[in-house]
Tab-separated table of C-alpha atoms in Angstrom:
chain	number	residue	atom	x	y	z
A	1029	MET	CA	126.777	148.351	-123.106
A	1030	ASN	CA	127.918	144.537	-121.647
A	1031	LEU	CA	130.032	145.750	-117.725
A	1032	LEU	CA	131.332	142.542	-118.859
A	1033	LEU	CA	133.782	144.099	-121.698
A	1034	SER	CA	135.815	146.654	-119.292
A	1035	ILE	CA	136.193	143.123	-116.953
A	1036	PRO	CA	140.439	141.780	-117.896
A	1037	PRO	CA	140.512	138.276	-118.544
A	1038	THR	CA	141.685	136.680	-116.068
A	1039	SER	CA	145.460	136.303	-116.865
A	1040	VAL	CA	145.423	139.790	-116.818
A	1041	ILE	CA	143.774	140.010	-113.183
A	1042	LEU	CA	146.657	136.467	-112.699
A	1043	LEU	CA	149.159	138.035	-113.006
A	1044	ARG	CA	148.811	141.759	-112.185
A	1045	THR	CA	148.029	139.795	-108.640
A	1046	GLY	CA	151.511	137.801	-109.055
A	1047	GLU	CA	153.147	141.351	-108.993
A	1048	HIS	CA	151.009	142.236	-106.425
A	1049	ILE	CA	152.011	139.423	-104.368
A	1050	THR	CA	155.339	139.310	-105.155
A	1051	LEU	CA	155.249	143.535	-104.442
A	1052	VAL	CA	154.276	142.924	-100.563
A	1053	LEU	CA	156.762	139.576	-100.584
A	1054	ILE	CA	159.367	140.875	-100.505
A	1055	ALA	CA	159.045	144.163	-98.714
A	1056	MET	CA	158.058	142.024	-95.954
A	1057	ILE	CA	160.415	139.964	-96.194
A	1058	VAL	CA	162.693	142.566	-96.268
A	1059	ALA	CA	161.065	144.597	-93.208
A	1060	THR	CA	161.306	142.143	-90.826
A	1061	GLY	CA	164.834	141.081	-92.059
A	1062	MET	CA	165.418	144.586	-90.228
A	1063	GLY	CA	162.503	145.568	-87.910
A	1064	ILE	CA	162.582	142.821	-85.415
A	1065	PRO	CA	166.700	143.466	-84.836
A	1066	LEU	CA	166.237	147.162	-84.091
A	1067	GLY	CA	163.106	146.469	-81.939
A	1068	ILE	CA	165.305	144.583	-79.660
A	1069	ILE	CA	168.734	146.365	-80.696
A	1070	MET	CA	166.034	149.120	-78.883
A	1071	SER	CA	165.250	147.075	-75.720
A	1072	ARG	CA	169.042	147.115	-75.279
A	1073	TYR	CA	169.800	150.544	-75.124
A	1074	PRO	CA	166.373	152.573	-74.659
A	1075	LYS	CA	168.302	156.148	-75.519
A	1076	LEU	CA	167.623	154.627	-79.182
A	1077	ALA	CA	163.920	153.592	-79.086
A	1078	ASN	CA	162.339	157.632	-79.165
A	1079	PRO	CA	164.537	158.230	-82.360
A	1080	ILE	CA	163.948	154.968	-84.309
A	1081	LEU	CA	160.629	155.032	-83.077
A	1082	LEU	CA	160.617	159.813	-84.175
A	1083	VAL	CA	161.861	158.372	-87.721
A	1084	THR	CA	159.400	155.201	-88.135
A	1085	ASN	CA	156.904	157.145	-87.060
A	1086	ALA	CA	157.294	160.636	-89.539
A	1087	VAL	CA	157.916	158.776	-92.272
A	1088	GLN	CA	154.567	156.280	-92.080
A	1089	THR	CA	153.050	160.308	-91.300
A	1090	ILE	CA	154.063	160.826	-95.279
A	1091	PRO	CA	151.378	160.365	-97.843
A	1092	SER	CA	152.176	157.629	-99.537
A	1093	LEU	CA	151.068	158.727	-103.514
A	1094	ALA	CA	153.943	161.647	-101.790
A	1095	LEU	CA	156.517	158.935	-101.185
A	1096	PHE	CA	156.804	156.617	-104.793
A	1097	GLY	CA	156.594	160.579	-105.538
A	1098	PHE	CA	159.502	161.579	-104.247
A	1099	LEU	CA	161.588	157.869	-104.226
A	1100	ILE	CA	161.116	158.552	-108.379
A	1101	THR	CA	164.550	161.543	-107.473
A	1102	VAL	CA	166.693	159.705	-105.213
A	1103	PRO	CA	169.480	157.874	-106.965
A	1104	PHE	CA	170.221	154.339	-106.453
A	1105	LEU	CA	167.027	153.714	-104.548
A	1106	GLY	CA	164.481	155.277	-106.933
A	1107	GLY	CA	163.964	155.745	-110.002
A	1108	ILE	CA	160.615	153.883	-111.272
A	1109	GLY	CA	159.589	150.344	-111.136
A	1110	LYS	CA	159.723	147.377	-108.420
A	1111	ARG	CA	162.394	148.420	-107.044
A	1112	PRO	CA	161.127	152.102	-105.766
A	1113	ALA	CA	158.261	149.942	-104.559
A	1114	ILE	CA	158.621	148.255	-103.066
A	1115	ILE	CA	161.491	149.882	-100.815
A	1116	ALA	CA	158.513	152.279	-100.644
A	1117	LEU	CA	156.962	149.300	-98.585
A	1118	ILE	CA	159.214	148.259	-96.026
A	1119	LEU	CA	158.964	151.498	-94.992
A	1120	TYR	CA	155.716	151.592	-94.547
A	1121	ALA	CA	156.382	148.049	-92.637
A	1122	LEU	CA	158.853	149.211	-90.626
A	1123	LEU	CA	156.309	150.629	-87.526
A	1124	PRO	CA	154.536	148.043	-86.395
A	1125	ILE	CA	157.711	145.304	-86.439
A	1126	ILE	CA	159.674	147.445	-84.305
A	1127	LYS	CA	157.614	148.935	-81.358
A	1128	ASN	CA	155.831	145.349	-81.059
A	1129	THR	CA	159.357	143.892	-81.204
A	1130	TYR	CA	160.150	146.002	-78.897
A	1131	ILE	CA	157.316	146.480	-76.330
A	1132	GLY	CA	156.620	142.687	-76.651
A	1133	ILE	CA	159.836	141.958	-74.509
A	1134	THR	CA	160.364	144.997	-72.537
A	1135	GLN	CA	156.635	143.860	-71.331
A	1136	ILE	CA	158.602	140.486	-69.890
A	1137	ARG	CA	158.987	140.510	-66.503
A	1138	LYS	CA	162.324	141.167	-65.066
A	1139	GLY	CA	162.028	137.942	-62.479
A	1140	VAL	CA	162.069	135.614	-65.758
A	1141	LYS	CA	165.116	137.350	-67.383
A	1142	GLU	CA	166.805	136.884	-63.944
A	1143	ALA	CA	165.479	133.069	-63.342
A	1144	GLY	CA	167.250	132.840	-67.225
A	1145	LYS	CA	171.496	134.306	-65.999
A	1146	SER	CA	171.131	132.214	-63.276
A	1147	LEU	CA	170.918	129.783	-65.000
A	1148	GLY	CA	174.325	130.454	-66.387
A	1149	LEU	CA	172.599	131.413	-69.861
A	1150	THR	CA	174.293	134.183	-72.128
A	1151	PRO	CA	172.685	137.201	-73.017
A	1152	LEU	CA	172.039	135.936	-76.597
A	1153	LYS	CA	170.843	132.946	-75.014
A	1154	ILE	CA	168.192	135.208	-72.549
A	1155	LEU	CA	167.334	136.246	-75.845
A	1156	PHE	CA	166.517	133.408	-77.895
A	1157	LEU	CA	164.972	130.657	-75.267
A	1158	ILE	CA	162.563	133.108	-73.347
A	1159	GLU	CA	162.673	136.153	-74.403
A	1160	LEU	CA	161.495	136.033	-78.071
A	1161	PRO	CA	159.893	133.055	-77.706
A	1162	LEU	CA	158.179	135.528	-74.710
A	1163	ALA	CA	157.310	138.385	-77.265
A	1164	LEU	CA	156.169	135.440	-79.496
A	1165	LYS	CA	153.047	136.936	-79.932
A	1166	VAL	CA	153.125	140.401	-79.934
A	1167	ILE	CA	156.408	140.189	-82.473
A	1168	LEU	CA	154.137	138.250	-85.342
A	1169	GLY	CA	150.580	141.036	-84.047
A	1170	GLY	CA	153.256	144.102	-85.557
A	1171	VAL	CA	154.114	141.052	-88.863
A	1172	ARG	CA	150.192	140.994	-89.414
A	1173	ILE	CA	149.834	144.404	-89.002
A	1174	ALA	CA	152.523	145.414	-91.340
A	1175	ALA	CA	151.249	142.881	-93.907
A	1176	VAL	CA	147.872	143.951	-93.876
A	1177	ILE	CA	149.458	148.228	-94.258
A	1178	CYS	CA	151.399	146.871	-97.189
A	1179	VAL	CA	149.115	144.711	-99.232
A	1180	GLY	CA	146.761	147.683	-99.201
A	1181	ILE	CA	149.781	150.493	-100.024
A	1182	ALA	CA	151.539	148.653	-102.880
A	1183	THR	CA	148.272	149.582	-104.962
A	1184	ILE	CA	150.188	152.775	-105.978
A	1185	ALA	CA	152.771	150.477	-107.312
A	1186	ALA	CA	151.340	151.455	-110.296
A	1187	ALA	CA	151.901	155.058	-110.165
A	1188	ILE	CA	155.100	155.341	-110.533
A	1189	GLY	CA	155.206	151.420	-113.273
A	1190	GLY	CA	155.210	149.293	-110.193
A	1191	GLY	CA	151.926	146.604	-111.713
A	1192	GLY	CA	150.767	145.189	-109.297
A	1193	LEU	CA	146.477	145.902	-108.980
A	1194	GLY	CA	146.759	149.238	-108.401
A	1195	VAL	CA	146.992	149.279	-112.476
A	1196	PHE	CA	143.520	148.302	-112.452
A	1197	ILE	CA	142.835	151.133	-110.066
A	1198	PHE	CA	144.174	153.815	-111.493
A	1199	ARG	CA	142.950	152.456	-115.082
A	1200	GLY	CA	139.416	152.867	-113.653
A	1201	LEU	CA	138.585	156.516	-111.993
A	1202	SER	CA	141.349	158.029	-115.677
A	1203	THR	CA	138.806	156.832	-117.633
A	1204	VAL	CA	135.907	156.438	-114.702
A	1205	ASP	CA	135.201	152.825	-115.077
A	1206	ASN	CA	133.961	151.626	-111.776
A	1207	THR	CA	133.861	147.649	-113.397
A	1208	MET	CA	137.723	148.904	-113.386
A	1209	ILE	CA	138.484	149.734	-110.090
A	1210	LEU	CA	136.870	146.864	-108.672
A	1211	ALA	CA	138.568	144.434	-111.351
A	1212	GLY	CA	141.760	145.622	-108.454
A	1213	ALA	CA	140.551	147.001	-104.619
A	1214	ILE	CA	138.342	143.481	-104.977
A	1215	PRO	CA	140.902	140.939	-105.149
A	1216	SER	CA	143.415	143.721	-102.860
A	1217	ALA	CA	141.112	142.610	-100.849
A	1218	ILE	CA	140.997	138.777	-100.856
A	1219	ILE	CA	144.619	138.808	-100.768
A	1220	ALA	CA	144.703	141.346	-96.887
A	1221	LEU	CA	142.245	139.017	-95.812
A	1222	LEU	CA	144.096	136.228	-96.322
A	1223	VAL	CA	147.100	137.569	-95.145
A	1224	ASP	CA	145.400	138.271	-91.905
A	1225	TRP	CA	144.010	135.277	-91.195
A	1226	GLY	CA	147.113	132.811	-92.533
A	1227	LEU	CA	149.147	135.051	-90.107
A	1228	GLY	CA	146.699	134.660	-87.551
A	1229	TRP	CA	146.605	131.547	-87.455
A	1230	LEU	CA	149.673	130.954	-87.474
A	1231	GLU	CA	150.484	133.309	-84.544
A	1232	ASN	CA	147.641	131.596	-82.725
A	1233	ASN	CA	149.401	128.258	-84.067
A	1234	LEU	CA	152.904	129.128	-82.959
A	1235	THR	CA	152.090	130.753	-79.260
A	1236	GLN	CA	149.900	128.320	-78.023
A	1237	THR	CA	150.655	125.634	-75.064
A	1238	ASP	CA	153.561	122.642	-76.095
A	1239	THR	CA	150.323	120.077	-75.732
A	1240	LYS	CA	149.157	121.687	-78.388
A	1241	LYS	CA	152.469	123.273	-80.234
A	1242	LYS	CA	152.811	119.443	-80.314
A	1243	LYS	CA	149.296	118.786	-82.053
A	1244	ASN	CA	150.285	122.024	-84.579
A	1245	LYS	CA	153.551	121.103	-85.177
A	1246	GLN	CA	153.176	118.964	-88.453
A	1247	LYS	CA	150.084	121.635	-89.817
A	1248	VAL	CA	152.243	124.297	-89.417
A	1249	PHE	CA	155.180	123.086	-91.316
A	1250	ILE	CA	152.544	122.557	-94.379
A	1251	PHE	CA	151.294	126.774	-93.855
A	1252	LEU	CA	155.504	126.993	-94.525
A	1253	PHE	CA	155.990	125.479	-97.112
A	1254	ALA	CA	152.369	125.751	-98.947
A	1255	PHE	CA	154.080	129.347	-98.571
A	1256	VAL	CA	156.938	129.274	-99.636
A	1257	SER	CA	155.776	127.780	-102.367
A	1258	LEU	CA	153.585	129.986	-103.984
A	1259	ILE	CA	156.940	133.039	-103.163
A	1260	PHE	CA	158.742	130.757	-105.289
A	1261	ILE	CA	155.429	130.132	-107.974
A	1262	VAL	CA	155.396	134.261	-107.836
A	1263	PHE	CA	158.609	134.583	-109.321
A	1264	SER	CA	158.401	132.244	-111.922
A	1265	LEU	CA	155.645	134.204	-112.910
A	1266	ILE	CA	156.888	137.383	-112.681
A	1267	ASN	CA	160.553	136.732	-112.678
A	1268	LYS	CA	160.149	136.178	-116.791
A	1269	PRO	CA	163.941	138.028	-118.484
A	1270	GLN	CA	163.863	141.182	-118.728
A	1271	LYS	CA	162.393	142.611	-121.493
A	1272	GLN	CA	164.330	144.982	-124.433
A	1273	ILE	CA	162.631	147.716	-124.628
A	1274	VAL	CA	160.767	150.267	-122.068
A	1275	ILE	CA	157.827	152.059	-123.109
A	1276	GLY	CA	155.999	154.312	-120.635
A	1277	SER	CA	152.581	156.553	-120.602
A	1278	LYS	CA	150.726	159.299	-119.074
A	1279	ASN	CA	148.471	157.961	-116.472
A	1280	PHE	CA	144.866	158.806	-119.335
A	1281	THR	CA	142.986	157.198	-121.651
A	1282	GLU	CA	144.817	158.390	-125.251
A	1283	GLN	CA	148.598	158.214	-123.384
A	1284	ILE	CA	147.677	154.330	-123.151
A	1285	ILE	CA	146.804	154.435	-125.871
A	1286	LEU	CA	149.731	155.825	-127.749
A	1287	GLY	CA	151.529	153.725	-125.180
A	1288	GLU	CA	150.252	151.323	-126.767
A	1289	MET	CA	150.325	151.767	-130.348
A	1290	ILE	CA	154.381	152.723	-130.180
A	1291	ALA	CA	154.280	149.178	-128.867
A	1292	GLN	CA	152.810	147.083	-130.556
A	1293	GLN	CA	153.953	149.012	-133.678
A	1294	ILE	CA	158.283	148.106	-132.407
A	1295	GLU	CA	156.781	144.124	-131.684
A	1296	ASN	CA	155.225	144.051	-134.981
A	1297	ASN	CA	157.738	145.542	-137.052
A	1298	SER	CA	161.258	144.356	-135.418
A	1299	ASN	CA	161.957	140.824	-132.644
A	1300	LEU	CA	161.748	143.587	-129.733
A	1301	THR	CA	160.087	142.808	-127.242
A	1302	VAL	CA	158.055	145.675	-124.911
A	1303	ASP	CA	158.376	146.628	-121.454
A	1304	ARG	CA	154.765	148.343	-121.140
A	1305	ARG	CA	155.108	151.035	-118.358
A	1306	PHE	CA	150.942	153.636	-118.477
A	1307	ASN	CA	149.835	155.368	-115.651
A	1308	LEU	CA	153.314	156.809	-115.343
A	1309	GLY	CA	151.404	159.469	-113.267
A	1310	GLY	CA	152.575	163.889	-114.882
A	1311	THR	CA	154.258	165.658	-117.030
A	1312	PHE	CA	157.076	165.412	-115.342
A	1313	ILE	CA	157.770	161.402	-114.090
A	1314	CYS	CA	157.857	160.441	-117.203
A	1315	HIS	CA	160.875	163.658	-118.712
A	1316	GLU	CA	162.960	162.659	-115.313
A	1317	ALA	CA	161.858	158.702	-116.604
A	1318	VAL	CA	162.889	158.914	-119.802
A	1319	LYS	CA	166.425	161.355	-119.633
A	1320	ALA	CA	167.750	158.218	-115.995
A	1321	GLN	CA	166.629	155.092	-118.153
A	1322	GLU	CA	163.117	153.866	-116.449
A	1323	ILE	CA	161.794	154.011	-119.796
A	1324	ASP	CA	162.936	154.042	-122.815
A	1325	GLY	CA	160.708	156.481	-124.285
A	1326	TYR	CA	156.543	158.180	-124.419
A	1327	VAL	CA	154.301	159.957	-126.588
A	1328	GLU	CA	154.550	164.052	-125.475
A	1329	TYR	CA	153.190	166.618	-126.058
A	1330	THR	CA	154.608	169.847	-127.458
A	1331	GLY	CA	152.540	172.264	-125.517
A	1332	THR	CA	153.398	170.700	-123.084
A	1333	ALA	CA	156.883	170.274	-123.179
A	1334	PHE	CA	157.460	173.154	-124.741
A	1335	THR	CA	155.880	175.117	-121.252
A	1336	ALA	CA	156.400	172.991	-118.748
A	1337	ILE	CA	159.369	171.207	-119.035
A	1338	LEU	CA	161.586	174.270	-120.730
A	1339	GLU	CA	159.416	176.948	-118.783
A	1340	ARG	CA	158.588	179.035	-121.732
A	1341	LYS	CA	156.143	181.668	-122.406
A	1342	PRO	CA	153.034	179.969	-124.197
A	1343	VAL	CA	153.372	180.301	-127.952
A	1344	SER	CA	151.426	179.734	-131.025
A	1345	ASN	CA	153.279	178.783	-133.447
A	1346	PRO	CA	153.337	174.981	-133.741
A	1347	ASN	CA	156.938	175.059	-136.022
A	1348	LEU	CA	158.558	177.297	-133.672
A	1349	VAL	CA	157.750	174.823	-130.636
A	1350	TYR	CA	158.310	171.671	-131.871
A	1351	GLY	CA	161.556	173.659	-133.303
A	1352	GLU	CA	163.044	175.163	-129.549
A	1353	ILE	CA	161.627	171.293	-128.447
A	1354	LYS	CA	163.165	169.315	-130.587
A	1355	GLU	CA	167.253	171.014	-130.778
A	1356	VAL	CA	166.507	171.790	-126.171
A	1357	TYR	CA	166.091	167.980	-126.124
A	1358	ASN	CA	168.129	166.620	-128.573
A	1359	GLU	CA	171.228	168.271	-126.028
A	1360	GLU	CA	170.391	169.021	-123.130
A	1361	PHE	CA	168.205	166.101	-122.147
A	1362	LYS	CA	170.501	163.809	-125.299
A	1363	LEU	CA	166.343	163.181	-126.523
A	1364	GLU	CA	165.200	162.129	-129.520
A	1365	VAL	CA	161.691	164.337	-130.938
A	1366	MET	CA	160.372	162.814	-133.646
A	1367	PRO	CA	158.266	163.425	-136.694
A	1368	SER	CA	154.411	164.519	-134.682
A	1369	LEU	CA	151.764	161.602	-134.965
A	1370	GLY	CA	149.542	163.642	-136.542
A	1371	PHE	CA	146.832	164.993	-134.392
A	1372	GLU	CA	147.097	167.386	-131.335
A	1373	ASN	CA	145.209	167.298	-128.269
A	1374	THR	CA	144.643	171.374	-126.600
A	1375	TYR	CA	143.641	171.772	-123.772
A	1376	ALA	CA	140.083	172.432	-123.885
A	1377	ILE	CA	138.008	174.548	-121.383
A	1378	LEU	CA	133.806	172.534	-121.274
A	1379	ILE	CA	130.952	173.066	-119.356
A	1380	ARG	CA	128.038	171.616	-119.252
A	1381	GLY	CA	126.727	171.326	-123.038
A	1382	GLU	CA	122.756	172.873	-121.387
A	1383	ASP	CA	124.560	175.592	-119.598
A	1384	ALA	CA	126.694	176.990	-122.925
A	1385	LYS	CA	122.180	176.383	-124.817
A	1386	GLN	CA	121.287	177.983	-121.807
A	1387	TYR	CA	123.180	180.797	-121.572
A	1388	ASN	CA	124.580	180.838	-125.390
A	1389	ILE	CA	128.419	180.249	-124.829
A	1390	GLU	CA	130.504	179.550	-127.940
A	1391	THR	CA	133.821	180.937	-126.062
A	1392	ILE	CA	136.021	181.567	-123.009
A	1393	SER	CA	135.000	184.935	-123.395
A	1394	ASP	CA	131.228	184.947	-122.700
A	1395	VAL	CA	131.748	182.574	-119.718
A	1396	ALA	CA	133.372	185.248	-117.913
A	1397	GLN	CA	130.668	187.447	-116.241
A	1398	TYR	CA	129.095	183.478	-115.336
A	1399	THR	CA	132.424	182.917	-113.368
A	1400	PRO	CA	131.697	184.000	-110.222
A	1401	GLU	CA	128.952	181.892	-109.564
A	1402	TRP	CA	130.070	178.661	-111.026
A	1403	THR	CA	132.885	176.213	-109.488
A	1404	ALA	CA	135.791	175.344	-111.565
A	1405	GLY	CA	137.172	171.678	-111.088
A	1406	PHE	CA	141.219	171.532	-112.458
A	1407	SER	CA	144.129	168.514	-112.410
A	1408	TYR	CA	147.355	169.326	-110.943
A	1409	GLU	CA	149.009	169.803	-112.932
A	1410	PHE	CA	146.987	172.562	-114.765
A	1411	LEU	CA	147.033	174.537	-111.637
A	1412	ALA	CA	150.489	174.237	-111.845
A	1413	ARG	CA	151.952	175.112	-115.100
A	1414	GLU	CA	153.339	178.317	-116.961
A	1415	ASP	CA	149.911	177.278	-119.615
A	1416	GLY	CA	147.756	176.760	-117.110
A	1417	TYR	CA	145.511	178.469	-115.269
A	1418	SER	CA	146.970	181.138	-113.843
A	1419	GLY	CA	147.647	182.563	-117.470
A	1420	LEU	CA	144.725	181.253	-118.610
A	1421	SER	CA	142.931	183.209	-115.457
A	1422	LYS	CA	144.265	186.349	-116.648
A	1423	THR	CA	143.545	186.719	-120.095
A	1424	TYR	CA	139.495	186.274	-120.195
A	1425	ASP	CA	139.106	187.743	-116.546
A	1426	LEU	CA	137.724	184.573	-115.257
A	1427	GLN	CA	136.868	185.347	-111.658
A	1428	PHE	CA	135.494	182.065	-109.355
A	1429	ALA	CA	133.371	182.132	-107.643
A	1430	GLN	CA	135.721	180.290	-105.022
A	1431	GLN	CA	139.642	178.597	-105.039
A	1432	PRO	CA	139.917	175.436	-108.210
A	1433	LYS	CA	139.024	172.227	-106.906
A	1434	THR	CA	141.337	169.676	-107.865
A	1435	MET	CA	141.680	166.606	-108.915
A	1436	GLU	CA	142.411	163.364	-111.287
A	1437	LEU	CA	141.545	164.204	-114.954
A	1438	GLY	CA	138.568	160.773	-115.557
A	1439	LEU	CA	137.116	162.315	-111.717
A	1440	MET	CA	136.636	166.046	-113.309
A	1441	TYR	CA	134.255	165.224	-116.743
A	1442	ARG	CA	131.937	163.233	-114.372
A	1443	ALA	CA	132.012	166.046	-111.037
A	1444	LEU	CA	131.040	168.653	-114.070
A	1445	ALA	CA	128.390	166.380	-115.946
A	1446	GLU	CA	126.583	165.863	-112.474
A	1447	LYS	CA	127.067	169.816	-111.616
A	1448	ASN	CA	129.413	169.344	-108.147
A	1449	VAL	CA	131.767	171.720	-110.412
A	1450	ASP	CA	130.671	174.196	-113.782
A	1451	LEU	CA	134.068	174.568	-115.381
A	1452	VAL	CA	136.860	171.987	-116.292
A	1453	ALA	CA	140.174	171.918	-118.843
A	1454	GLY	CA	140.199	168.569	-119.951
A	1455	ASN	CA	141.521	167.170	-123.356
A	1456	SER	CA	140.752	167.865	-126.979
A	1457	THR	CA	140.338	164.504	-127.800
A	1458	ASP	CA	139.173	162.476	-124.883
A	1459	GLY	CA	135.671	160.996	-126.377
A	1460	LEU	CA	133.980	161.244	-122.282
A	1461	ILE	CA	133.054	165.093	-124.037
A	1462	SER	CA	130.661	163.587	-126.279
A	1463	VAL	CA	129.523	161.079	-123.947
A	1464	LEU	CA	128.571	163.460	-121.349
A	1465	ASP	CA	127.409	165.760	-123.451
A	1466	LEU	CA	129.572	168.668	-122.575
A	1467	TYR	CA	129.609	171.708	-124.543
A	1468	MET	CA	134.749	172.923	-125.016
A	1469	LEU	CA	134.454	176.809	-125.346
A	1470	LYS	CA	136.794	178.683	-128.109
A	1471	ASP	CA	139.765	179.606	-126.908
A	1472	ASN	CA	139.328	182.913	-129.378
A	1473	LYS	CA	142.013	184.674	-127.957
A	1474	ASN	CA	144.412	181.991	-128.156
A	1475	TYR	CA	146.638	180.988	-125.681
A	1476	PHE	CA	146.853	177.531	-125.439
A	1477	PRO	CA	150.210	176.895	-127.518
A	1478	PRO	CA	150.154	173.601	-130.428
A	1479	TYR	CA	149.919	170.539	-128.676
A	1480	GLU	CA	151.328	167.702	-130.524
A	1481	ALA	CA	151.818	164.800	-130.255
A	1482	VAL	CA	154.801	164.033	-130.474
A	1483	PRO	CA	156.971	160.324	-129.054
A	1484	VAL	CA	160.497	161.627	-127.602
A	1485	PHE	CA	163.036	158.317	-126.545
A	1486	ASN	CA	166.215	158.365	-125.796
A	1487	GLN	CA	169.205	158.589	-128.279
A	1488	GLU	CA	170.924	155.651	-125.969
A	1489	THR	CA	167.408	153.479	-126.597
A	1490	LEU	CA	167.779	153.995	-130.779
A	1491	LYS	CA	171.470	154.272	-131.467
A	1492	GLU	CA	171.538	150.388	-129.548
A	1493	HIS	CA	168.962	149.780	-131.581
A	1494	PRO	CA	169.480	151.670	-135.322
A	1495	ASN	CA	165.702	149.999	-136.576
A	1496	LEU	CA	163.696	151.442	-134.257
A	1497	SER	CA	163.752	155.178	-135.490
A	1498	PRO	CA	162.408	154.511	-138.767
A	1499	ILE	CA	159.759	152.040	-137.306
A	1500	ILE	CA	158.253	154.579	-134.395
A	1501	GLN	CA	158.302	156.814	-138.083
A	1502	GLN	CA	155.363	155.067	-139.447
A	1503	LEU	CA	152.389	156.609	-137.293
A	1504	SER	CA	153.959	160.196	-137.965
A	1505	GLY	CA	151.183	162.070	-139.626
A	1506	GLN	CA	148.887	159.106	-139.843
A	1507	ILE	CA	146.269	159.109	-136.576
A	1508	SER	CA	144.024	162.947	-136.681
A	1509	SER	CA	142.413	164.724	-134.071
A	1510	GLN	CA	138.951	162.436	-135.117
A	1511	GLU	CA	140.821	159.399	-135.427
A	1512	MET	CA	141.699	160.141	-131.831
A	1513	GLN	CA	138.795	160.571	-130.724
A	1514	GLN	CA	136.669	157.939	-131.702
A	1515	LEU	CA	140.260	155.825	-129.969
A	1516	ASN	CA	139.700	156.721	-126.816
A	1517	TYR	CA	135.222	157.338	-127.411
A	1518	LEU	CA	135.649	152.819	-127.622
A	1519	VAL	CA	138.160	152.399	-125.125
A	1520	ASP	CA	136.238	155.600	-122.560
A	1521	HIS	CA	132.315	154.956	-123.257
A	1522	GLU	CA	132.161	150.751	-125.657
A	1523	ARG	CA	134.882	149.821	-122.952
A	1524	GLN	CA	137.030	147.902	-125.468
A	1525	SER	CA	140.290	147.405	-124.524
A	1526	VAL	CA	143.012	148.735	-125.991
A	1527	ASN	CA	144.915	146.321	-126.973
A	1528	LYS	CA	142.107	144.998	-129.151
A	1529	VAL	CA	141.356	148.983	-130.238
A	1530	VAL	CA	144.848	150.056	-131.161
A	1531	GLU	CA	145.564	146.438	-132.555
A	1532	ASP	CA	142.401	146.904	-135.352
A	1533	PHE	CA	143.875	150.522	-135.879
A	1534	LEU	CA	146.997	149.807	-137.208
A	1535	ASN	CA	145.274	146.629	-138.748
A	1536	GLU	CA	143.537	149.801	-140.651
A	1537	LYS	CA	146.194	151.228	-141.492
A	1538	ASN	CA	148.075	148.368	-143.561
A	1539	LEU	CA	151.154	149.217	-140.545
A	1540	THR	CA	150.919	145.389	-139.769
């Protein structure tokens, strides 16, 4: 296998790098504009220092992924995309800027300030002519720390459709592709190093003695000019005309393939353009996003909608499940549930192929006698869902040696193959099942409901673009379970690009 196949094109890497820089630049400009004045206010009113530092310290303790997820549901400021990502970065950047500004000003000797007063300087002039110049090195140190923090945290923005280099990292995690992960991690690290060096150089040049300042003044202005020029270049790359249709997806290979398939189908059969917001996380993020028209549509699974969104007890009748979600989605959520794409992706309880042969295991019932000595690995969503672990363990009387480990879907397969866990809950159409020689146990008690793949779209979008629904419904019944597994295999194992795999499939089906 040629690992070069999994390296994204240079143009895509540059685009994501531009997005990443833009997120950080906007966040830093706003955070600096807020942080320095707050630090000055704290130095003037010491009673405010503890409350402000308490709040900013508290923000720093919140895990970044949790903060990004929380912002999805916040009105006006939240949602998905770049806006909530920038707000999260601003919140993380504030503490070092505020704290360093406060410390820099308060550490100036009182005698220096008194000298300014004796010369008849007003408090404002003392601030700008004495305090800020003397505290500049410390303040710039805070800005430098904040910028490096932002570069790292900005990779999480991809989880809520904010773009940036995190797109490659999340994509690599979902496909267990180290090359893809490095495609995001290495440029991010380079940006962080350049930001640290650049701001350090600026800090040194702006805080030198008057003689040296004169010698380096021209260099500083050149640096600032180049920096501002970079901002305009980045904005020209990123601020393209807004796309008309936004297609989302969850954060695993099959969802990205299906999202790309919907996107190409729209672009091939209409004059509409598509903005792709893939790797958005789990079911609830996509559901809230399509309800709020942050995205216009995505592909859902009927059993997931029935049990996770509608919170119904699992049932095995596919027509009943489809009819129920179509009716409730239409009336309660103002969403249109379209006909199935033709395949079902049910939960797959997986063990290693060698264990299946050694213990002669074929069904989930067969495995129950071995689980007291085994360790399980499940996704966060599977542990929380109505049709997930709690119901499965009761139905089949599964008792494990310890609490199941929680991990991302792509990592679970690798953990199972490498004997870090002994049983996982995956997806029946995943390409890694055959690649890693995993064995799918039969659901002999029919515990899992049907999981037919169905496009879900906001009704307002369909009203605005009446030709959209028939275009998407051309995909109905076109994908079998075997074909979906093959598509996943081509991306996960053969490392082919999602764009090419989807384009070839649509050509084969004469849908272009």
